[in-house]
XYZ file of C-alpha atoms in Angstrom:
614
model
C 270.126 101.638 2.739
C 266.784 104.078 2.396
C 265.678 102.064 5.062
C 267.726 103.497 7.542
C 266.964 107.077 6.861
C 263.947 106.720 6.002
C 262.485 104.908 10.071
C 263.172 108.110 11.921
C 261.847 110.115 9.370
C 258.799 108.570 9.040
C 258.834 108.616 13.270
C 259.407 111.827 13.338
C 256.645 112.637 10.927
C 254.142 110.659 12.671
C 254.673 111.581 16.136
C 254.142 115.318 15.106
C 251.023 114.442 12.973
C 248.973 111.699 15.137
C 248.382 113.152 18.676
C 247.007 109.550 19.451
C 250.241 108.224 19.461
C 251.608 110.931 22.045
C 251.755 108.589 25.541
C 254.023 105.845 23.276
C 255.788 108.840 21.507
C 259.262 108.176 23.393
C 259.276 104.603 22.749
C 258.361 105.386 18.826
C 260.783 107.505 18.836
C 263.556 105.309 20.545
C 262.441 102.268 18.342
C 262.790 104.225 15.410
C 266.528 104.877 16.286
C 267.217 101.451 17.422
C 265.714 99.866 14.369
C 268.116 102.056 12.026
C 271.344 101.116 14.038
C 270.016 97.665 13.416
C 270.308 98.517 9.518
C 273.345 99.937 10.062
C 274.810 96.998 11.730
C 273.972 95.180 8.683
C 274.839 96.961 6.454
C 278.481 97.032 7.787
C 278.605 93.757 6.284
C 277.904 94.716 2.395
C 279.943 96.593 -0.207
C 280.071 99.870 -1.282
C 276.980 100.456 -3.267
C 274.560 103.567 -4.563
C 271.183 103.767 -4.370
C 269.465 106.442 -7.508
C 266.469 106.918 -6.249
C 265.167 108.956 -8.841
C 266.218 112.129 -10.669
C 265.314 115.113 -7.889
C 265.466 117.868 -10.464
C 266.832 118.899 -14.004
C 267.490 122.335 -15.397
C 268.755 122.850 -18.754
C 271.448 120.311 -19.240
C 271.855 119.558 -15.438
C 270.319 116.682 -13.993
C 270.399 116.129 -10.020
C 269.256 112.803 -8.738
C 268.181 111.699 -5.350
C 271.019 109.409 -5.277
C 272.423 107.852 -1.607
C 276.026 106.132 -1.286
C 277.556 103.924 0.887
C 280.979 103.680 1.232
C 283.176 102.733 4.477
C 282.992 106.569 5.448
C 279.809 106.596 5.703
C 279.589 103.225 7.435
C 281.366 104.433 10.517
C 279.276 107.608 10.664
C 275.926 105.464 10.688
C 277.028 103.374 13.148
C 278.221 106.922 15.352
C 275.120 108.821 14.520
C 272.995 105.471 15.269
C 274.589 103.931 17.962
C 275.183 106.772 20.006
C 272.038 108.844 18.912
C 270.105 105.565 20.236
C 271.980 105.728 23.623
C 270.652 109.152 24.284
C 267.152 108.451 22.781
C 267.302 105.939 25.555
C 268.407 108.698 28.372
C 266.020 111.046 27.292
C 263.509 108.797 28.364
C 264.161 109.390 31.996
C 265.121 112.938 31.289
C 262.218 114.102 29.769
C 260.054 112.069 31.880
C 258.219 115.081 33.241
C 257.917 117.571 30.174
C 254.701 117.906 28.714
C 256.236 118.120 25.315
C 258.112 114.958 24.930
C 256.869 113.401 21.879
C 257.205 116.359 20.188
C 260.861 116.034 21.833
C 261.326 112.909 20.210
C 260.091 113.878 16.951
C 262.781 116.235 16.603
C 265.405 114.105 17.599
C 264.983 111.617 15.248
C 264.325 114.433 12.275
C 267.521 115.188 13.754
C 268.735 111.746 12.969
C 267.319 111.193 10.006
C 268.759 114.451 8.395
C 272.568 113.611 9.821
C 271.969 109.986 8.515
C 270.992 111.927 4.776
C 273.695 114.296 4.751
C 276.620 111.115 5.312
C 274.885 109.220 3.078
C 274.572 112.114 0.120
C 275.701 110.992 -3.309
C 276.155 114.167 -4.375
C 276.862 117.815 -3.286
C 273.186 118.960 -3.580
C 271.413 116.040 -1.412
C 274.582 117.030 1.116
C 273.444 120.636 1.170
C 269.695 118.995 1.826
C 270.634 117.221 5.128
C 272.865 119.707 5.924
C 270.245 122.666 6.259
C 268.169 119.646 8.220
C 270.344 119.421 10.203
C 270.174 123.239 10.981
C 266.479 123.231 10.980
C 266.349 120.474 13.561
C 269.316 121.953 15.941
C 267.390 125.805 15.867
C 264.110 123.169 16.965
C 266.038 121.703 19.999
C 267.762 124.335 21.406
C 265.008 126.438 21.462
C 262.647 123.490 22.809
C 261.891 125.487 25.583
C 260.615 128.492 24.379
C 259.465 129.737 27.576
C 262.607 130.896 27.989
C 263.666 134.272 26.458
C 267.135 132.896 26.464
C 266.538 129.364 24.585
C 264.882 131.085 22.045
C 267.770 133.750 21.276
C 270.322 130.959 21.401
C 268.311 128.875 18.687
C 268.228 131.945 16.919
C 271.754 132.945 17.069
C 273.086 129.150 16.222
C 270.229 129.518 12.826
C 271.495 132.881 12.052
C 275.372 131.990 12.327
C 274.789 128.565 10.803
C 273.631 130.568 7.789
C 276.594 132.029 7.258
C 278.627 129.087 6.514
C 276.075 127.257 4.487
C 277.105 130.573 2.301
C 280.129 128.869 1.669
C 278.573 125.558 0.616
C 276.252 127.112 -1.135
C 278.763 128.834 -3.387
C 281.097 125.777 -3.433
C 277.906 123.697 -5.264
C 277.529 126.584 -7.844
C 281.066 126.859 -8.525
C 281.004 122.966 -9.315
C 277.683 123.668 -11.566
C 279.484 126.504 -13.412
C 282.811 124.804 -13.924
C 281.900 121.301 -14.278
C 278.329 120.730 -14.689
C 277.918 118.072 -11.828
C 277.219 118.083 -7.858
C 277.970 114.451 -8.134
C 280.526 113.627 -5.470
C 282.774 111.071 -7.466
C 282.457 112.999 -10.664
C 283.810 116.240 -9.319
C 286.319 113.755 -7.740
C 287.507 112.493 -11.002
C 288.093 116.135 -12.371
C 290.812 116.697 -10.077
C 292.467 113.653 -11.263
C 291.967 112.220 -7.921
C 289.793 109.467 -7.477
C 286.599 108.007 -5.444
C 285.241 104.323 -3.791
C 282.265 104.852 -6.033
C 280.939 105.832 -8.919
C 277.413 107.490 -9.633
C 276.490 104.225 -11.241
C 278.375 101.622 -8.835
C 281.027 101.022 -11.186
C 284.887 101.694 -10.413
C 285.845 104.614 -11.397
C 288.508 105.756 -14.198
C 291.543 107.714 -13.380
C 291.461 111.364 -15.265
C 294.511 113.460 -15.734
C 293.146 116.981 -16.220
C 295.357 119.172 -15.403
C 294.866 120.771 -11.839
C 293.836 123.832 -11.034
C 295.106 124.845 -7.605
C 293.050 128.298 -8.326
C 289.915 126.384 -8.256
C 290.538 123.902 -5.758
C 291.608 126.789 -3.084
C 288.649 128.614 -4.209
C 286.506 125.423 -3.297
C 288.838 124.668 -0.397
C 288.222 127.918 1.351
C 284.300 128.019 0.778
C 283.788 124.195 1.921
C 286.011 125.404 5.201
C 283.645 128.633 5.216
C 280.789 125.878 5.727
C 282.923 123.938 7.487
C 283.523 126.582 10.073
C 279.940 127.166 10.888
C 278.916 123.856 11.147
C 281.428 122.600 13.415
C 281.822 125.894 15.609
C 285.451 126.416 14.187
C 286.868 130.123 15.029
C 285.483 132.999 14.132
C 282.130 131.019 13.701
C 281.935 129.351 16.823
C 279.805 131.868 18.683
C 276.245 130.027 18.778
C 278.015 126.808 20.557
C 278.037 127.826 23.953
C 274.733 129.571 23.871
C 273.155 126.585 22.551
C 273.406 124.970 25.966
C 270.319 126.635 26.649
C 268.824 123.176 25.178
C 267.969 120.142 27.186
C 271.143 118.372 27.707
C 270.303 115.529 25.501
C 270.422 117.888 22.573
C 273.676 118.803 23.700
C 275.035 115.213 24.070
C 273.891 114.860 20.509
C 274.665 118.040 18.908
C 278.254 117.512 20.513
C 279.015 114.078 20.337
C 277.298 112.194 17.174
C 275.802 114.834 15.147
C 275.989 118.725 14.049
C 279.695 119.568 15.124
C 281.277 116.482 13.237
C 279.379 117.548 9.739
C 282.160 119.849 9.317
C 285.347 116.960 9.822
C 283.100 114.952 7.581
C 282.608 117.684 4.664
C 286.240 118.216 4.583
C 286.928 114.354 4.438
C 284.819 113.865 2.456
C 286.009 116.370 0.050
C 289.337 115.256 0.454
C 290.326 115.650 -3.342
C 290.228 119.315 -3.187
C 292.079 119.923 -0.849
C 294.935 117.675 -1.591
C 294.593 119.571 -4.570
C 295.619 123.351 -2.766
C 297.922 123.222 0.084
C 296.654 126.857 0.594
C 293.144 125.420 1.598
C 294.855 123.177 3.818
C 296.987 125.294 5.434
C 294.229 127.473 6.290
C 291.996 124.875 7.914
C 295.038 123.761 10.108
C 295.683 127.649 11.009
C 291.569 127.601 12.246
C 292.002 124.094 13.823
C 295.293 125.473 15.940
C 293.820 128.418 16.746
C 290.159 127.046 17.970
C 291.868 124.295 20.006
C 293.500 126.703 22.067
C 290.458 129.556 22.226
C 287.800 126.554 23.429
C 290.727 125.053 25.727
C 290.673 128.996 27.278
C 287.206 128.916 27.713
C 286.717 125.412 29.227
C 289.295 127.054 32.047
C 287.151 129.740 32.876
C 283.773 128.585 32.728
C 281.738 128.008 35.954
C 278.652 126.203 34.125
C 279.518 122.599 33.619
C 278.317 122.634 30.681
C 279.929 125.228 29.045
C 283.123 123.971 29.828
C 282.329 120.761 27.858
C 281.208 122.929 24.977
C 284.386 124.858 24.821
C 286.177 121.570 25.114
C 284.084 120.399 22.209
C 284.857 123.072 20.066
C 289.247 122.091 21.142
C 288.432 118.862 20.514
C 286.781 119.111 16.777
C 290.206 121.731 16.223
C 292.305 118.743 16.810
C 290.029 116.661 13.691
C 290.224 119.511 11.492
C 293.867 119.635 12.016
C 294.031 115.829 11.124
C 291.717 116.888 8.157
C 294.309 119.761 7.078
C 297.186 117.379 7.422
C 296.380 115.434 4.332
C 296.427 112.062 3.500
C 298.714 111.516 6.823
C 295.654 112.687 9.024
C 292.609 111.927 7.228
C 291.894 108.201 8.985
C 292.766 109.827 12.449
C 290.446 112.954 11.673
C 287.645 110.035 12.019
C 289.071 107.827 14.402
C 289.605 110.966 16.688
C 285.679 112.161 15.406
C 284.727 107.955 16.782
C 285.825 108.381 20.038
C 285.680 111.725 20.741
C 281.525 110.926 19.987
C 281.919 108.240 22.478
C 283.423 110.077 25.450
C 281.706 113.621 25.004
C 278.351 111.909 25.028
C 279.224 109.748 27.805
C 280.137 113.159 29.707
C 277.464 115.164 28.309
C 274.983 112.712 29.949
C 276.999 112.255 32.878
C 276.375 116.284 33.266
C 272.712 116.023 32.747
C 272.873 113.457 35.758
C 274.900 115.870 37.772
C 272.325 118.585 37.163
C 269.202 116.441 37.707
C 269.947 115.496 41.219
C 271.384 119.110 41.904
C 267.875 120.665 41.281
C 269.399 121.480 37.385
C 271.623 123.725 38.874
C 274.580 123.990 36.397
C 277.307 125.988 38.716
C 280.153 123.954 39.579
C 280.952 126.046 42.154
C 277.795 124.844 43.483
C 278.317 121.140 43.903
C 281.450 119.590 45.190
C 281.794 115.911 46.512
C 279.096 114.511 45.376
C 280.882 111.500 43.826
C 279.208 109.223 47.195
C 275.892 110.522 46.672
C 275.924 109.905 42.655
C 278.817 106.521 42.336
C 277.607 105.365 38.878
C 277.469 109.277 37.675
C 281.072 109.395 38.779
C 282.187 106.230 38.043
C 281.178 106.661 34.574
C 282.222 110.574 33.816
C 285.616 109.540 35.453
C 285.787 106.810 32.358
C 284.902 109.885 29.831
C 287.557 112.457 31.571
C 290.748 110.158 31.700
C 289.760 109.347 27.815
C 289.644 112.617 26.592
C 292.629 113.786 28.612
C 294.720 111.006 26.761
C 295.327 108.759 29.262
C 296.055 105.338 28.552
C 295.117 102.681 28.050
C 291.362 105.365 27.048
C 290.500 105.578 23.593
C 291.488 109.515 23.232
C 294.902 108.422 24.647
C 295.172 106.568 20.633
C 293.294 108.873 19.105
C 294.652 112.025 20.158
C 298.231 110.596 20.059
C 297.423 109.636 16.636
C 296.374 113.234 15.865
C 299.659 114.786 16.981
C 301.983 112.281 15.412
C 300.758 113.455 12.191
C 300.806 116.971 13.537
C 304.662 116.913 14.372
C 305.007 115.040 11.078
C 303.882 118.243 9.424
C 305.469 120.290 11.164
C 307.354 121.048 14.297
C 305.639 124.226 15.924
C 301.952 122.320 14.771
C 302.721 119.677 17.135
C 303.719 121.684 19.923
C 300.660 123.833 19.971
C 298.838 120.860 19.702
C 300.398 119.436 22.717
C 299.805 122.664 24.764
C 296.307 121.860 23.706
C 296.023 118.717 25.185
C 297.801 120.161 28.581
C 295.211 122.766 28.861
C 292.762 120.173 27.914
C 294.254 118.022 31.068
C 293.577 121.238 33.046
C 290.102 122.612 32.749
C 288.916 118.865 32.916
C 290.508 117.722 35.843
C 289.239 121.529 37.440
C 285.938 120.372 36.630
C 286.317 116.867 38.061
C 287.577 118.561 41.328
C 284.439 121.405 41.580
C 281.876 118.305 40.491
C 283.065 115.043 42.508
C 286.003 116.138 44.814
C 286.555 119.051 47.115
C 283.792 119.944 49.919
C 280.146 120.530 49.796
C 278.572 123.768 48.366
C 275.588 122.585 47.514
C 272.551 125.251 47.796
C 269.828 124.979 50.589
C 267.350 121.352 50.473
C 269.473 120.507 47.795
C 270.398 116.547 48.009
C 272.156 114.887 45.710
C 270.930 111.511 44.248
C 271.417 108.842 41.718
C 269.392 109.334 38.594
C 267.220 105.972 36.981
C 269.358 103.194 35.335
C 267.043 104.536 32.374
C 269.512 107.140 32.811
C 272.907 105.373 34.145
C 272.699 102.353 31.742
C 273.288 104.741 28.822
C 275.907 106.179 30.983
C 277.390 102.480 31.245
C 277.948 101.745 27.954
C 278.863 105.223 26.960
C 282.016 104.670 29.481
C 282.732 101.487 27.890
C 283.286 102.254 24.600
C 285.067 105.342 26.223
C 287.348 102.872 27.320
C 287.438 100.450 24.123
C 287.516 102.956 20.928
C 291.484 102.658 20.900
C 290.623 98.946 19.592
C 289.776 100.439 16.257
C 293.833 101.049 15.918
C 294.728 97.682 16.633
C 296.929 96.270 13.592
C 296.066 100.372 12.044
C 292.537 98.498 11.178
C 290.504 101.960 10.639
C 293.795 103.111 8.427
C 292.841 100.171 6.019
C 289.032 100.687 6.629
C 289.178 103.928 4.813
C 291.816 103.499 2.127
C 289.020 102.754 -0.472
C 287.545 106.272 0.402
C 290.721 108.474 1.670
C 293.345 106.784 0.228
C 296.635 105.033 1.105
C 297.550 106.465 4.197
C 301.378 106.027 4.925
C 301.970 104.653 8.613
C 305.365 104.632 9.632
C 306.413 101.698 12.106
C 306.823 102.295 15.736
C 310.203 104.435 16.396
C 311.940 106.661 18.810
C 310.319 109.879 17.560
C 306.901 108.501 18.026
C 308.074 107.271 21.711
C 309.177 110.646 22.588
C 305.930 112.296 20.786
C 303.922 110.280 23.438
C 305.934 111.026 26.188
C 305.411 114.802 25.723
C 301.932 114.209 25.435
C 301.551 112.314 28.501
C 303.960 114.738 30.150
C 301.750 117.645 28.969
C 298.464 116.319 30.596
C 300.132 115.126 34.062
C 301.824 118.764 34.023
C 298.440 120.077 33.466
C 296.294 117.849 35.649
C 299.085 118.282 38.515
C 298.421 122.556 38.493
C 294.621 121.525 38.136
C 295.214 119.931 41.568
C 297.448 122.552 42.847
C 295.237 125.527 42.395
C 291.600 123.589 43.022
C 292.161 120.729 44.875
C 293.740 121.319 47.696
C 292.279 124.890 48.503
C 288.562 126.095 49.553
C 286.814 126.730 46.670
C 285.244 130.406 46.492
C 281.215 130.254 45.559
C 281.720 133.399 43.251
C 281.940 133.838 39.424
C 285.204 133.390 37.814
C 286.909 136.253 36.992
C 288.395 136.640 33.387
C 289.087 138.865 30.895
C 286.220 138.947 28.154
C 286.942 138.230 24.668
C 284.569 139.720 22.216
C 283.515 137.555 19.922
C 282.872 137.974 15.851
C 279.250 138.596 16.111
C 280.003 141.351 19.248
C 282.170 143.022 16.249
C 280.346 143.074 13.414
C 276.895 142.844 14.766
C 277.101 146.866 16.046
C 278.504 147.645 12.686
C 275.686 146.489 10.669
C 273.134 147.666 13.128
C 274.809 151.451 12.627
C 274.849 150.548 8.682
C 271.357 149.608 8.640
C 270.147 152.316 10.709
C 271.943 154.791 8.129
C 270.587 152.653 5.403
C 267.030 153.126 6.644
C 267.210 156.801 7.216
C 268.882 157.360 3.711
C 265.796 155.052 2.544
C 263.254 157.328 4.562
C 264.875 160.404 3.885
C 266.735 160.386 0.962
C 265.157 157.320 -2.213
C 261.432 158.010 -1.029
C 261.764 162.005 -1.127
C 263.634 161.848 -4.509
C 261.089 158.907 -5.850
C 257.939 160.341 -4.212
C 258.359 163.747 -4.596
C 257.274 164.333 -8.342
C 254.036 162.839 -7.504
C 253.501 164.340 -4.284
C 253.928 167.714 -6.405
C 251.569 166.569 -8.645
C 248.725 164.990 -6.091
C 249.450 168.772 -4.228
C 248.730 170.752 -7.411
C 245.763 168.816 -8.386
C 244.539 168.971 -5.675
C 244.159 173.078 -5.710
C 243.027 172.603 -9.296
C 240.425 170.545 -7.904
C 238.666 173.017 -5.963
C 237.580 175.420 -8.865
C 235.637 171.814 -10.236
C 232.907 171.987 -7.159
C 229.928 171.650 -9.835
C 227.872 174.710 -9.317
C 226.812 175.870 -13.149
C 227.045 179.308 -11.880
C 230.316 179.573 -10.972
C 231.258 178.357 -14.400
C 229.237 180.674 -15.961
C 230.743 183.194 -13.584
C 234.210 181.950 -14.501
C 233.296 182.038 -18.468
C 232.380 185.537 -17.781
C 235.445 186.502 -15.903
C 237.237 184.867 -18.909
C 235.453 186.818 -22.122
C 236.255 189.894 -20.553
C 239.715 189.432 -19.956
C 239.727 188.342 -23.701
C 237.866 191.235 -24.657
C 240.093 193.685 -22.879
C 243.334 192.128 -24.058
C 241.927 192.473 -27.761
C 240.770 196.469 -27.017
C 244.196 196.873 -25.964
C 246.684 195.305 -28.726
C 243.989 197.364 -31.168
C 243.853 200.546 -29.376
């Protein structure tokens, strides 16, 4: 199991440390992630297991070990991060062909690997927080990879800086745990809320404990771990840094979107399932953020002109409909991850297909700048086309199962959940098929000795068999087969049989997306497209808030600093330096002015006695 963390992260090390392997530095690279979706393919055939390898640190009566775990959870996510992660090793291959910098390219994708792979496979809260803040070291890396640009190197900033703020929340969540039960380990803190885990630290089954619950503390650990949560995954108010962070090469945005960063955040709260089935305020609140980010990054995938863009705001939609699972409960939980499965599948497959697009339009990212280019580029389409009916929901696509899944156990909850869900997905139907309209359909507005060509099967064959598992993932719900999968980790999951509310729950859906495909049609596809900017009304976001308000604090806070502490703290000595300094002068070291001064004094003496005696 260390194996499989450990290949990239040795690749990754070497390739930035040995400049003699720099001309084989993308195969290294790819290898390396090959090899480890190797392990992780068999691995899927052992039991759920722990690995101590060794105790990381101990303070006072705390001890912290460097242990891993495997469980089924963390089986799928290898097998994502791995399988997927390899696919666009692959792609980057051809796509980086011409950079000067690729092995250093590839060493940060698999440290990005590698610290994914250690944050899924964290036996406890502390090793979590370890590949977590990799994972934010190696995305600020990528997206800023070309730091020629002014613009790459603010958005890597920006996503560091906002990332920050939710590892706050995890941050706090782990010391809360230390205070209140003197372990970060994952299945003991599971076992204080009475609830119960696959594994124990030691590989033994664990024992039920009835202490009694404290909904105080699990809301208070609820709310931090969706603080964290929030950043992570780009969940409203912290999803600011997403969209900027397509300043990266595309591959980093195929894996930041589809098998890596954005699906930490599903995976904390899934993983942490226990406390929040412990508050229903905590999970109330992440379904209120899920609701309301799948509809704000369904409005910006409508008005975005850079085809990227819109498949980051549809990202950010799509991870709102897993953290709505996630809120649900015990009813959402399996289709949280089987939505997180395929959603990795298609958004890759589309991410790619985009970095295709933009390679044989001279990496011009416009939409309204390309236009039926589906005959020039017939695997690029053939293959997005697989990626945009799956995550519109239609079947027989994977995201037709998975989403449908997802708002079953929304209207289960409630009502008015499931209908804004469904809007969701009709939105979702419309800002795709607009894109698929400016891309592949419509007429030509391509820029000046721009031609449009295929890109290298080094390219399309990642493409390929991105499209067919965009087809395939609704497999995993034959016979509810990933329901069962993750019992041992999430628990018994009820799954009512097939009946006329789930019939009519599916028929909305699929009335939803051909209602929103149909006025994608109406308004783009059969009128001339105008070349100019969309027009919309801005939306400020959190940081365009709060950033001008600490800026004014901090300006105050510096002039009070200046102005006000250093006068009051300085000043005494200042006095004193300023005084001593006129003191000073009468000590120039001429004996004759002393003796002068002596003089000067004995008279005054003199004439002060004479006059109290006269």
């Amino acid at each position: 199991m260390t194996a499989v963390v450990a290949v990239p992260l040795v690749s990754a090390v070497l390739l930035l440390l040995v400049p003699q392997l720099k001309p084989f530095g993308h195969l290294i690279g790819t290898a390396a992630a090959g090899i480890s979706f190797a392990i992780a393919l068999i691995l899927l055939g052992e039991g759920q297991r722990t690995e101590h390898l060794g105790t990381w640190f101990h303070a006072g009566s705390v001890t912290v070990g460097a242990d891993l775990t495997y469980d089924h959870l963390s089986a799928l996510f290898l097998l994502l991060i791995t399988g997927v992660g390899g696919l666009i090793h692959v792609y980057s291959i051809g796509y980086m062909a011409h950079d000067e910098r690729r092995t250093r390219f590839f060493a940060y994708l698999n440290l990005f690997i590698a610290a994914m792979l250690t944050l899924v496979l964290a036996g406890n809260y502390v090793v979590l927080f370890l590949g977590w803040e990799g994972v934010g070291l190696a995305s600020y890396l990528l997206i800023g990879f070309w730091q020629h640009k002014p613009s790459a190197a603010a958005a890597a900033l920006k996503a560091f800086v906002m990332n920050r703020v939710g590892d706050i929340g995890l941050a706090l969540a782990i010391a809360l745990m230390f205070a209140k039960f003197g372990t970060t380990d994952i299945g003991q803190v599971a076992t204080h809320f009475g609830g119960w885990f696959s594994y124990s630290p030691l590989g033994d089954q664990p024992d039920w404990y009835h202490l009694p619950m404290n909904s105080g503390l699990a809301t208070a650990l609820g709310l931090l771990l969706l603080l964290a949560a929030c950043g992570k995954s780009a969940q409203v108010p912290l999803q600011g840094w997403l969209l900027d962070a397509m300043e990266g090469p595309t591959p980093v945005s195929a894996l930041i979107h589809a098998a890596t960063m954005v699906t930490a955040g599903v995976y904390l709260i899934v993983r942490s399932h226990f406390i929040f089935d412990f508050s229903s305020t905590a999970r109330t609140a992440v379904i209120v953020v899920a609701l309301v980010t799948i509809l704000w990054g369904a409005a910006l995938g409508c008005v975005k002109d850079d085809i990227k863009k819109v498949l980051a705001g549809s990202t950010m939609s799509q991870i709102g409909y897993m953290m709505l699972a996630a809120g649900i409960g015990p009813a959402g939980y399996p289709f949280a991850i089987f939505h997180l499965l395929t959603h990795g599948a298609f958004k890759a497959n589309m991410f790619l297909g985009a970095g295709s697009v933009m390679h044989g339009m001279g990496d011009d990212v416009n939409m309204k700048h390309y236009g039926a280019i589906r005959k020039a580029m017939p695997v690029t389409f053939a293959t997005f086309a697989f990626g945009y009916l799956a995550i519109i929901g239609v079947p027989p696509f994977s995201g037709f199962f998975s989403k449908d899944k997802v708002l079953e156990a929304a209207f289960h909850e409630h009502f008015w959940i499931g209908a804004v869900a469904t809007v969701g997905a009709a939105v979702t139907a419309f800002y795709m098929t607009r894109l698929m309209l400016l891309t592949f359909f419509t007429t030509e507005r391509w820029e000046k000795d721009i031609h449009p060509h295929e890109s290298p099967r080094v390219m399309t064959v990642p493409l390929i068999a991105l499209a067919a598992l965009s087809a395939a993932g609704g497999l995993l719900v034959i016979n509810d087969w990933i329901v069962h999968f993750l019992e041992p980790v999430v628990g018994h999951t009820p799954v009512p049989g097939p009946d006329t509310g789930q019939w009519l729950i599916s028929g909305a859906a699929l009335i939803a997306v051909v209602s929103g495909a149909g006025l994608a049609w109406r308004l783009f596809g059969r009128r001339e497209i105008d070349r100019g900017v969309t027009r919309y009304v801005p939306v400020p976001h959190i940081e365009d808030i709060i950033v001008p308000g600490f800026s004014q604090v901090a300006t105050m806070t510096r002039t009070v600093d200046t102005y006000g502490v250093d006068v009051l703290v300085s000043g005494g000595p200042v006095a004193v330096a300023a005084l001593a300094g006129e003191l000073r002068k009468g000590q120039n070291g001429y004996v004759r002015s002393y003796a002068l001064t002596m003089l000067v004094g004995v008279l005054i003496v003199t004439l002060a006695a004479l006059a109290v005696h006269w």
